[in-house]
Amino acid sequence: METEISETLLFTETNDVPHWKDQITTRGLIASALLGILFCIITHKLNLTVGIIPSLNVAAGLLGFFFVKSWTGFLSKLGFSVKPFTKQENTVIQTCVVACCGLAYSGGFGSYLIAMDERTYKLIGADRPGNNPEDVKNPGLWWMIVFLFAVSFLGLFSLVPLRKVMILDYKLTYPSGTATATLINSFHDNSGAELAGNQVKCLGKYLSVSFVWSCFKWFFSGVGDACGFDNFPTLGLTLSKNTFYFDFSPTFIGCGLICPHLVNCSVLLGAIISWGFLWPFISHHAGDWYPSDLKTNDFKGLYGYKVFIAIAIILGDGLYNLIKITIVTTKELCNKQQHLPVFTDILDESSEPSELLLEKKERDEVFLKDHIPLGFAVSGYVCLAAISTATIPLIFPPLKWYFVLSSYLVAPGLAFCNSYGAGLTDMSLPSTYGKIGLFTIASIVGNNGGGVIAGLSACGVMMAIVSTAADLMQDFKTGYLTLSSAKSMFVTQLLGTAMGCVIAPLTFWMFWTAFEIGDPDGLYKAPYAVIYREMAILGIEGFARLPKHCLALCCGFFVAALVVNLVRDITPPQISKFIPLPMAMAVPFYIGAYFAIDMFVGTVVLFIWERVDKKDADDYSGAVASGLICGDGIWTIPSAILSILRINPPICIQNLNLFCNCFGSDMPHHLVPPTSTSISISIIQKIIPIHLVDTSSIQISKLVQQLLTCWCN
């Protein structure tokens, strides 16, 4: 997604820019820690349910403004003198929050890290070739914290020397960073004060609604897996059996409001292809393609098709984008080497008005004022790499020190590619680069040397570096456009990363102890845990013992992902904007269609909203989405506490099987029990006033039965 926003429109008064130390405040760090906890919980919840994480930069900027502005306003009413809340402080808070919650994703709590645990090992099966019992390492709070501290800081030092090249010379857009800067500038511009206040009120209102609704749903979720609104067959029993139902989730509806229409429609299309056609088709061949008496999570059956076809699409999409970004990066670098813009020559450009040139000059001066020495960055990277090389093999013995050292030698180049690609396209691909490390190390170590653990941990090392490097450069762009010091951005990234190394494992541990993580029939399926472990097994064993035709189908979908991406790039924009995204389509192949329904509801609401009042939708859709996601995320905390205390919901709304049988909707009318007729009459009379009903009791019963038969079947 490319976003073009004129930087000149983001310029506001540059007088009295605070010193870089003054931009980092105690209240800002406290607000960042609180928001970091909230956003880590949200990221974990999305990671462990569907694996789709929307961009949280804008939400972090909005909530940072909401928290501090509310606090300063409250103190002012009490008569206290408070320090003015500047856009630089707002930018620092946003940077710290994103750095913190970013580790909830790149830390692998929903992917490579949890793929090592015993539950995932048992889910795949002890008889699966390559799935060895010694390749098991259950989550532990202390070793996870140590591991994150060992790997999470190197990416920050790897690209600091290139900040001027990426931001000023190459003028990379970084769309999410630019959009966040636009929001923050509007909040602190006098002309946008009224809009900012309305956005904050809107966010607070929908946050409250989401929290109350999530609390209300809990009372009806009972103890069983099939209880509650999360499993209510809103589209009928037949579609419900194929996971097509609306589960009333504010989080997924909020994601639908944030994610582009194309992403949401791609997710729904993937759900229709897989759960609407492909899986029912394969199920009809049970007994021929695979044994019909297997468990639902046996990889020799339908479950194997779901996992490996999803992997094929993800790998195809990732490979294409990796090749694309590499080609684009190489081409742009060659072009830039022929003629690089020079900062000192900016005033010589006579084609632009002098006022705009002065504005650019002042931005550049603020960005370059606080220098980060090259020697500091290089020595920091070398020291951290040495510490990490010595530490990681103690946590993961199969990953020898020379593998870790080799990763750190190639990581800066991959981090540059990922950061450059994110600046051009807003696509950060840490999982793709992580899979390179996973397959490479797993295949080298092999089956007898702990190849699965070595590959998964190598994936984590690579993901951490390329992810944090891209996040830092994107935040440099936000800081550049909000006149924030680059040094304050870098220090804040370090502080936010340190917070994340503690907060992300702690919040994950809350989920781990309170819920059944990794249960394929539960709420927190952790879908990518199985996928990542299977990738590691493929790296050391190959495609042994796959179900019949599974390899052929995987190859077909792998090629299809490549072709769809290629068609998207070679067709005109007016056509390519309707071509689906393979990566988004792959997610429901394994997880199910229910969240796609929720996200599609969100995108339909946004689509109608944009048609009715586009400006209103642009101004408030982000606030509504953030409120829905955050309210549901906040409820996760008391829900987890109740679960830890073994306090169960008092009521269970089960599925409609018993309900339909009670009405006898699947039986001929003359066999319907009298109780069902009386129940039908009482219900219909409550819905329709009795003086409007001019039919017999039997006819009323028939009408109700026909409606229920349509719904239940």
PDB file of N, CA and C in Angstrom, residues 209 385 503 606 619:
ATOM      1  N   VAL A 209     -17.994   0.891  25.130  1.00  0.00           N
ATOM      2  CA  VAL A 209     -18.987  -0.029  24.558  1.00  0.00           C
ATOM      3  C   VAL A 209     -18.373  -1.410  24.349  1.00  0.00           C
ATOM      4  N   ALA A 385      26.290  -8.270  19.734  1.00  0.00           N
ATOM      5  CA  ALA A 385      26.403  -9.524  18.982  1.00  0.00           C
ATOM      6  C   ALA A 385      27.255 -10.532  19.738  1.00  0.00           C
ATOM      7  N   ILE A 503       7.591  -6.806  29.418  1.00  0.00           N
ATOM      8  CA  ILE A 503       6.128  -6.768  29.355  1.00  0.00           C
ATOM      9  C   ILE A 503       5.577  -7.849  28.432  1.00  0.00           C
ATOM     10  N   LEU A 606     -17.368   0.410   7.125  1.00  0.00           N
ATOM     11  CA  LEU A 606     -16.504   1.498   6.671  1.00  0.00           C
ATOM     12  C   LEU A 606     -16.840   1.922   5.248  1.00  0.00           C
ATOM     13  N   ASP A 619     -12.010  10.900   9.437  1.00  0.00           N
ATOM     14  CA  ASP A 619     -11.665  11.516  10.715  1.00  0.00           C
ATOM     15  C   ASP A 619     -11.844  10.569  11.898  1.00  0.00           C
TER      16      ASP A 619
END
